[in-house]
């Protein structure tokens, strides 16, 4: 598969997080920060309401990489994340990964990872490094 | 709270991921890479068995930051991750965050984030940037 990977290849998905998914991630991660779980706390915060865990949203990059680009068998080597704007429960986000570099010596690729919402507000940006599955 | 944050402050937790948690994260992230979900595929992989999603393990940093250091009300600004070794279902990992920098002008801190297993094998290393809750 690595042979067909080219700079500019891109995969995209959209997702809307529910109340239940936020609670589920709180269980998995142990992150019960009231900024994510408590309506009153969220209302009093700088965001005006509670927000989806950034690391839950970032999990969508794992989904795109593991399922689409480069796809099943991929091995995640690294991920940088900058959280630029909050995601609220019910927000629809668009997540994309795009190959920016393909190593010639090994099946290792670098991807730009981006999550936006609404009319293009950047939610998360960053970069992933992935070992592509054998061709 | 930011006033009490000092370089060297550290929080630690241990965790063992179950089969159910890996399936739950696959649902949340959409990452059904057979490397995580399929015993046969895992057995044929370089790891010899299926592995826990790196982004699920990394979610423990969110847990430590949101619950302990700096704790409830923290706002995640960034996270860098390098995945160095696999975590298998049933492995016990030790995750730590340690403050390496405290900004003087704003309540923003940098933390070294580390996950190890067994006799010190580094699983994930990286760095987080977090806005601490108001004092």
PDB file of N, CA, C and O in Angstrom, chain B residues 70-121:
ATOM      1  N   UNK B  70      -2.920  20.558  36.165  1.00  0.00           N
ATOM      2  CA  UNK B  70      -3.323  21.439  37.261  1.00  0.00           C
ATOM      3  C   UNK B  70      -4.695  21.145  37.844  1.00  0.00           C
ATOM      4  O   UNK B  70      -5.037  21.750  38.845  1.00  0.00           O
ATOM      5  N   UNK B  71      -5.494  20.234  37.261  1.00  0.00           N
ATOM      6  CA  UNK B  71      -6.765  19.839  37.868  1.00  0.00           C
ATOM      7  C   UNK B  71      -8.001  20.470  37.251  1.00  0.00           C
ATOM      8  O   UNK B  71      -7.943  21.083  36.178  1.00  0.00           O
ATOM      9  N   UNK B  72      -9.149  20.287  37.900  1.00  0.00           N
ATOM     10  CA  UNK B  72     -10.445  20.719  37.360  1.00  0.00           C
ATOM     11  C   UNK B  72     -10.459  22.179  36.885  1.00  0.00           C
ATOM     12  O   UNK B  72     -10.001  23.062  37.605  1.00  0.00           O
ATOM     13  N   UNK B  73     -10.976  22.359  35.687  1.00  0.00           N
ATOM     14  CA  UNK B  73     -11.021  23.694  35.110  1.00  0.00           C
ATOM     15  C   UNK B  73      -9.865  23.956  34.148  1.00  0.00           C
ATOM     16  O   UNK B  73      -9.864  24.950  33.428  1.00  0.00           O
ATOM     17  N   UNK B  74      -8.897  23.057  34.126  1.00  0.00           N
ATOM     18  CA  UNK B  74      -7.779  23.182  33.174  1.00  0.00           C
ATOM     19  C   UNK B  74      -8.282  23.209  31.743  1.00  0.00           C
ATOM     20  O   UNK B  74      -9.247  22.521  31.407  1.00  0.00           O
ATOM     21  N   UNK B  75      -7.603  23.974  30.914  1.00  0.00           N
ATOM     22  CA  UNK B  75      -7.919  24.013  29.484  1.00  0.00           C
ATOM     23  C   UNK B  75      -6.699  23.529  28.701  1.00  0.00           C
ATOM     24  O   UNK B  75      -5.612  24.102  28.800  1.00  0.00           O
ATOM     25  N   UNK B  76      -6.899  22.469  27.939  1.00  0.00           N
ATOM     26  CA  UNK B  76      -5.822  21.833  27.157  1.00  0.00           C
ATOM     27  C   UNK B  76      -5.504  22.703  25.952  1.00  0.00           C
ATOM     28  O   UNK B  76      -6.378  22.990  25.140  1.00  0.00           O
ATOM     29  N   UNK B  77      -4.267  23.108  25.808  1.00  0.00           N
ATOM     30  CA  UNK B  77      -3.892  23.944  24.660  1.00  0.00           C
ATOM     31  C   UNK B  77      -3.089  23.172  23.616  1.00  0.00           C
ATOM     32  O   UNK B  77      -3.109  23.516  22.431  1.00  0.00           O
ATOM     33  N   UNK B  78      -2.370  22.156  24.057  1.00  0.00           N
ATOM     34  CA  UNK B  78      -1.581  21.398  23.086  1.00  0.00           C
ATOM     35  C   UNK B  78      -1.013  20.133  23.684  1.00  0.00           C
ATOM     36  O   UNK B  78      -0.891  20.009  24.911  1.00  0.00           O
ATOM     37  N   UNK B  79      -0.708  19.184  22.813  1.00  0.00           N
ATOM     38  CA  UNK B  79      -0.123  17.910  23.254  1.00  0.00           C
ATOM     39  C   UNK B  79       0.695  17.340  22.103  1.00  0.00           C
ATOM     40  O   UNK B  79       0.178  17.186  20.996  1.00  0.00           O
ATOM     41  N   UNK B  80       1.942  17.031  22.388  1.00  0.00           N
ATOM     42  CA  UNK B  80       2.780  16.318  21.428  1.00  0.00           C
ATOM     43  C   UNK B  80       2.951  14.893  21.919  1.00  0.00           C
ATOM     44  O   UNK B  80       3.116  14.665  23.119  1.00  0.00           O
ATOM     45  N   UNK B  81       2.923  13.946  21.006  1.00  0.00           N
ATOM     46  CA  UNK B  81       2.998  12.536  21.381  1.00  0.00           C
ATOM     47  C   UNK B  81       3.960  11.800  20.459  1.00  0.00           C
ATOM     48  O   UNK B  81       3.861  11.924  19.234  1.00  0.00           O
ATOM     49  N   UNK B  82       4.849  11.039  21.054  1.00  0.00           N
ATOM     50  CA  UNK B  82       5.651  10.092  20.288  1.00  0.00           C
ATOM     51  C   UNK B  82       5.339   8.713  20.849  1.00  0.00           C
ATOM     52  O   UNK B  82       5.497   8.479  22.057  1.00  0.00           O
ATOM     53  N   UNK B  83       4.859   7.834  19.983  1.00  0.00           N
ATOM     54  CA  UNK B  83       4.493   6.478  20.395  1.00  0.00           C
ATOM     55  C   UNK B  83       5.711   5.571  20.198  1.00  0.00           C
ATOM     56  O   UNK B  83       6.112   5.301  19.064  1.00  0.00           O
ATOM     57  N   UNK B  84       6.306   5.140  21.296  1.00  0.00           N
ATOM     58  CA  UNK B  84       7.595   4.422  21.208  1.00  0.00           C
ATOM     59  C   UNK B  84       7.476   2.912  21.329  1.00  0.00           C
ATOM     60  O   UNK B  84       8.346   2.179  20.872  1.00  0.00           O
ATOM     61  N   UNK B  85       6.444   2.433  22.005  1.00  0.00           N
ATOM     62  CA  UNK B  85       6.306   0.986  22.197  1.00  0.00           C
ATOM     63  C   UNK B  85       4.823   0.658  22.339  1.00  0.00           C
ATOM     64  O   UNK B  85       4.033   1.498  22.769  1.00  0.00           O
ATOM     65  N   UNK B  86       4.447  -0.561  22.002  1.00  0.00           N
ATOM     66  CA  UNK B  86       3.036  -0.933  22.064  1.00  0.00           C
ATOM     67  C   UNK B  86       2.569  -1.213  23.490  1.00  0.00           C
ATOM     68  O   UNK B  86       3.357  -1.605  24.352  1.00  0.00           O
ATOM     69  N   UNK B  87       1.282  -1.001  23.718  1.00  0.00           N
ATOM     70  CA  UNK B  87       0.620  -1.434  24.960  1.00  0.00           C
ATOM     71  C   UNK B  87      -0.349  -2.540  24.569  1.00  0.00           C
ATOM     72  O   UNK B  87      -1.129  -2.389  23.620  1.00  0.00           O
ATOM     73  N   UNK B  88      -0.272  -3.649  25.283  1.00  0.00           N
ATOM     74  CA  UNK B  88      -1.177  -4.770  25.021  1.00  0.00           C
ATOM     75  C   UNK B  88      -2.319  -4.743  26.030  1.00  0.00           C
ATOM     76  O   UNK B  88      -2.189  -4.180  27.122  1.00  0.00           O
ATOM     77  N   UNK B  89      -3.428  -5.342  25.652  1.00  0.00           N
ATOM     78  CA  UNK B  89      -4.544  -5.490  26.584  1.00  0.00           C
ATOM     79  C   UNK B  89      -4.040  -6.252  27.812  1.00  0.00           C
ATOM     80  O   UNK B  89      -3.356  -7.269  27.681  1.00  0.00           O
ATOM     81  N   UNK B  90      -4.309  -5.701  28.990  1.00  0.00           N
ATOM     82  CA  UNK B  90      -3.850  -6.319  30.227  1.00  0.00           C
ATOM     83  C   UNK B  90      -2.537  -5.762  30.750  1.00  0.00           C
ATOM     84  O   UNK B  90      -2.210  -5.963  31.920  1.00  0.00           O
ATOM     85  N   UNK B  91      -1.787  -5.035  29.910  1.00  0.00           N
ATOM     86  CA  UNK B  91      -0.569  -4.361  30.389  1.00  0.00           C
ATOM     87  C   UNK B  91      -0.941  -3.273  31.391  1.00  0.00           C
ATOM     88  O   UNK B  91      -1.935  -2.563  31.199  1.00  0.00           O
ATOM     89  N   UNK B  92      -0.130  -3.120  32.401  1.00  0.00           N
ATOM     90  CA  UNK B  92      -0.305  -1.996  33.321  1.00  0.00           C
ATOM     91  C   UNK B  92       0.699  -0.913  32.946  1.00  0.00           C
ATOM     92  O   UNK B  92       1.896  -1.172  32.870  1.00  0.00           O
ATOM     93  N   UNK B  93       0.171   0.267  32.691  1.00  0.00           N
ATOM     94  CA  UNK B  93       1.042   1.397  32.341  1.00  0.00           C
ATOM     95  C   UNK B  93       1.040   2.415  33.482  1.00  0.00           C
ATOM     96  O   UNK B  93       0.074   2.506  34.240  1.00  0.00           O
ATOM     97  N   UNK B  94       2.137   3.124  33.578  1.00  0.00           N
ATOM     98  CA  UNK B  94       2.247   4.212  34.546  1.00  0.00           C
ATOM     99  C   UNK B  94       2.411   5.506  33.769  1.00  0.00           C
ATOM    100  O   UNK B  94       3.314   5.616  32.931  1.00  0.00           O
ATOM    101  N   UNK B  95       1.511   6.421  34.028  1.00  0.00           N
ATOM    102  CA  UNK B  95       1.466   7.676  33.282  1.00  0.00           C
ATOM    103  C   UNK B  95       1.806   8.809  34.247  1.00  0.00           C
ATOM    104  O   UNK B  95       1.326   8.815  35.379  1.00  0.00           O
ATOM    105  N   UNK B  96       2.634   9.724  33.797  1.00  0.00           N
ATOM    106  CA  UNK B  96       2.977  10.859  34.655  1.00  0.00           C
ATOM    107  C   UNK B  96       2.992  12.152  33.859  1.00  0.00           C
ATOM    108  O   UNK B  96       3.211  12.151  32.641  1.00  0.00           O
ATOM    109  N   UNK B  97       2.711  13.229  34.565  1.00  0.00           N
ATOM    110  CA  UNK B  97       2.855  14.578  34.010  1.00  0.00           C
ATOM    111  C   UNK B  97       3.675  15.379  35.024  1.00  0.00           C
ATOM    112  O   UNK B  97       3.476  15.243  36.230  1.00  0.00           O
ATOM    113  N   UNK B  98       4.603  16.154  34.515  1.00  0.00           N
ATOM    114  CA  UNK B  98       5.477  16.928  35.411  1.00  0.00           C
ATOM    115  C   UNK B  98       5.692  18.306  34.828  1.00  0.00           C
ATOM    116  O   UNK B  98       6.033  18.436  33.640  1.00  0.00           O
ATOM    117  N   UNK B  99       5.483  19.308  35.638  1.00  0.00           N
ATOM    118  CA  UNK B  99       5.611  20.690  35.148  1.00  0.00           C
ATOM    119  C   UNK B  99       7.072  21.000  34.838  1.00  0.00           C
ATOM    120  O   UNK B  99       7.948  20.781  35.667  1.00  0.00           O
ATOM    121  N   UNK B 100       7.294  21.492  33.607  1.00  0.00           N
ATOM    122  CA  UNK B 100       8.658  21.851  33.206  1.00  0.00           C
ATOM    123  C   UNK B 100       8.806  23.358  32.995  1.00  0.00           C
ATOM    124  O   UNK B 100       9.911  23.867  32.912  1.00  0.00           O
ATOM    125  N   UNK B 101       7.665  24.056  32.928  1.00  0.00           N
ATOM    126  CA  UNK B 101       7.724  25.499  32.679  1.00  0.00           C
ATOM    127  C   UNK B 101       6.438  26.143  33.176  1.00  0.00           C
ATOM    128  O   UNK B 101       5.350  25.601  32.943  1.00  0.00           O
ATOM    129  N   UNK B 102       6.565  27.267  33.842  1.00  0.00           N
ATOM    130  CA  UNK B 102       5.396  28.040  34.273  1.00  0.00           C
ATOM    131  C   UNK B 102       5.584  29.452  33.736  1.00  0.00           C
ATOM    132  O   UNK B 102       6.578  30.114  34.050  1.00  0.00           O
ATOM    133  N   UNK B 103       4.666  29.887  32.917  1.00  0.00           N
ATOM    134  CA  UNK B 103       4.787  31.249  32.382  1.00  0.00           C
ATOM    135  C   UNK B 103       4.512  32.269  33.481  1.00  0.00           C
ATOM    136  O   UNK B 103       3.642  32.072  34.328  1.00  0.00           O
ATOM    137  N   UNK B 104       5.218  33.375  33.436  1.00  0.00           N
ATOM    138  CA  UNK B 104       5.042  34.401  34.454  1.00  0.00           C
ATOM    139  C   UNK B 104       3.921  35.367  34.090  1.00  0.00           C
ATOM    140  O   UNK B 104       3.262  35.937  34.962  1.00  0.00           O
ATOM    141  N   UNK B 105       3.677  35.526  32.790  1.00  0.00           N
ATOM    142  CA  UNK B 105       2.712  36.520  32.335  1.00  0.00           C
ATOM    143  C   UNK B 105       1.286  35.988  32.284  1.00  0.00           C
ATOM    144  O   UNK B 105       0.328  36.746  32.364  1.00  0.00           O
ATOM    145  N   UNK B 106       1.153  34.663  32.132  1.00  0.00           N
ATOM    146  CA  UNK B 106      -0.172  34.044  32.003  1.00  0.00           C
ATOM    147  C   UNK B 106      -0.154  32.728  32.755  1.00  0.00           C
ATOM    148  O   UNK B 106       0.910  32.125  32.933  1.00  0.00           O
ATOM    149  N   UNK B 107      -1.341  32.226  33.146  1.00  0.00           N
ATOM    150  CA  UNK B 107      -1.375  30.946  33.873  1.00  0.00           C
ATOM    151  C   UNK B 107      -1.255  29.757  32.929  1.00  0.00           C
ATOM    152  O   UNK B 107      -2.141  28.898  32.873  1.00  0.00           O
ATOM    153  N   UNK B 108      -0.198  29.740  32.157  1.00  0.00           N
ATOM    154  CA  UNK B 108       0.009  28.670  31.179  1.00  0.00           C
ATOM    155  C   UNK B 108       1.258  27.884  31.562  1.00  0.00           C
ATOM    156  O   UNK B 108       2.314  28.470  31.814  1.00  0.00           O
ATOM    157  N   UNK B 109       1.090  26.566  31.623  1.00  0.00           N
ATOM    158  CA  UNK B 109       2.204  25.716  32.017  1.00  0.00           C
ATOM    159  C   UNK B 109       2.506  24.679  30.935  1.00  0.00           C
ATOM    160  O   UNK B 109       1.642  24.319  30.138  1.00  0.00           O
ATOM    161  N   UNK B 110       3.751  24.239  30.934  1.00  0.00           N
ATOM    162  CA  UNK B 110       4.173  23.140  30.070  1.00  0.00           C
ATOM    163  C   UNK B 110       4.476  21.950  30.967  1.00  0.00           C
ATOM    164  O   UNK B 110       5.034  22.117  32.061  1.00  0.00           O
ATOM    165  N   UNK B 111       4.046  20.764  30.518  1.00  0.00           N
ATOM    166  CA  UNK B 111       4.298  19.550  31.301  1.00  0.00           C
ATOM    167  C   UNK B 111       4.955  18.494  30.418  1.00  0.00           C
ATOM    168  O   UNK B 111       4.552  18.315  29.261  1.00  0.00           O
ATOM    169  N   UNK B 112       5.922  17.809  30.983  1.00  0.00           N
ATOM    170  CA  UNK B 112       6.438  16.609  30.327  1.00  0.00           C
ATOM    171  C   UNK B 112       5.409  15.512  30.563  1.00  0.00           C
ATOM    172  O   UNK B 112       4.957  15.320  31.699  1.00  0.00           O
ATOM    173  N   UNK B 113       5.034  14.805  29.518  1.00  0.00           N
ATOM    174  CA  UNK B 113       4.040  13.726  29.654  1.00  0.00           C
ATOM    175  C   UNK B 113       4.722  12.415  29.268  1.00  0.00           C
ATOM    176  O   UNK B 113       5.341  12.311  28.213  1.00  0.00           O
ATOM    177  N   UNK B 114       4.601  11.437  30.141  1.00  0.00           N
ATOM    178  CA  UNK B 114       5.341  10.194  29.953  1.00  0.00           C
ATOM    179  C   UNK B 114       4.464   9.006  30.310  1.00  0.00           C
ATOM    180  O   UNK B 114       3.707   9.044  31.291  1.00  0.00           O
ATOM    181  N   UNK B 115       4.559   7.956  29.524  1.00  0.00           N
ATOM    182  CA  UNK B 115       3.873   6.697  29.839  1.00  0.00           C
ATOM    183  C   UNK B 115       4.890   5.572  29.725  1.00  0.00           C
ATOM    184  O   UNK B 115       5.559   5.446  28.697  1.00  0.00           O
ATOM    185  N   UNK B 116       5.016   4.796  30.781  1.00  0.00           N
ATOM    186  CA  UNK B 116       5.949   3.660  30.771  1.00  0.00           C
ATOM    187  C   UNK B 116       5.207   2.388  31.179  1.00  0.00           C
ATOM    188  O   UNK B 116       4.122   2.436  31.766  1.00  0.00           O
ATOM    189  N   UNK B 117       5.804   1.244  30.855  1.00  0.00           N
ATOM    190  CA  UNK B 117       5.242  -0.026  31.319  1.00  0.00           C
ATOM    191  C   UNK B 117       6.379  -0.950  31.736  1.00  0.00           C
ATOM    192  O   UNK B 117       7.554  -0.632  31.502  1.00  0.00           O
ATOM    193  N   UNK B 118       6.035  -2.044  32.337  1.00  0.00           N
ATOM    194  CA  UNK B 118       7.018  -3.057  32.738  1.00  0.00           C
ATOM    195  C   UNK B 118       8.171  -2.397  33.512  1.00  0.00           C
ATOM    196  O   UNK B 118       7.949  -1.546  34.328  1.00  0.00           O
ATOM    197  N   UNK B 119       9.342  -2.834  33.210  1.00  0.00           N
ATOM    198  CA  UNK B 119      10.503  -2.328  33.950  1.00  0.00           C
ATOM    199  C   UNK B 119      11.022  -1.042  33.332  1.00  0.00           C
ATOM    200  O   UNK B 119      12.221  -0.852  33.147  1.00  0.00           O
ATOM    201  N   UNK B 120      10.095  -0.130  33.005  1.00  0.00           N
ATOM    202  CA  UNK B 120      10.525   1.187  32.549  1.00  0.00           C
ATOM    203  C   UNK B 120      10.518   1.403  31.056  1.00  0.00           C
ATOM    204  O   UNK B 120      10.984   2.441  30.584  1.00  0.00           O
ATOM    205  N   UNK B 121      10.011   0.477  30.278  1.00  0.00           N
ATOM    206  CA  UNK B 121       9.907   0.682  28.832  1.00  0.00           C
ATOM    207  C   UNK B 121       9.054   1.913  28.545  1.00  0.00           C
ATOM    208  O   UNK B 121       7.911   1.988  28.990  1.00  0.00           O
TER     209      UNK B 121
END
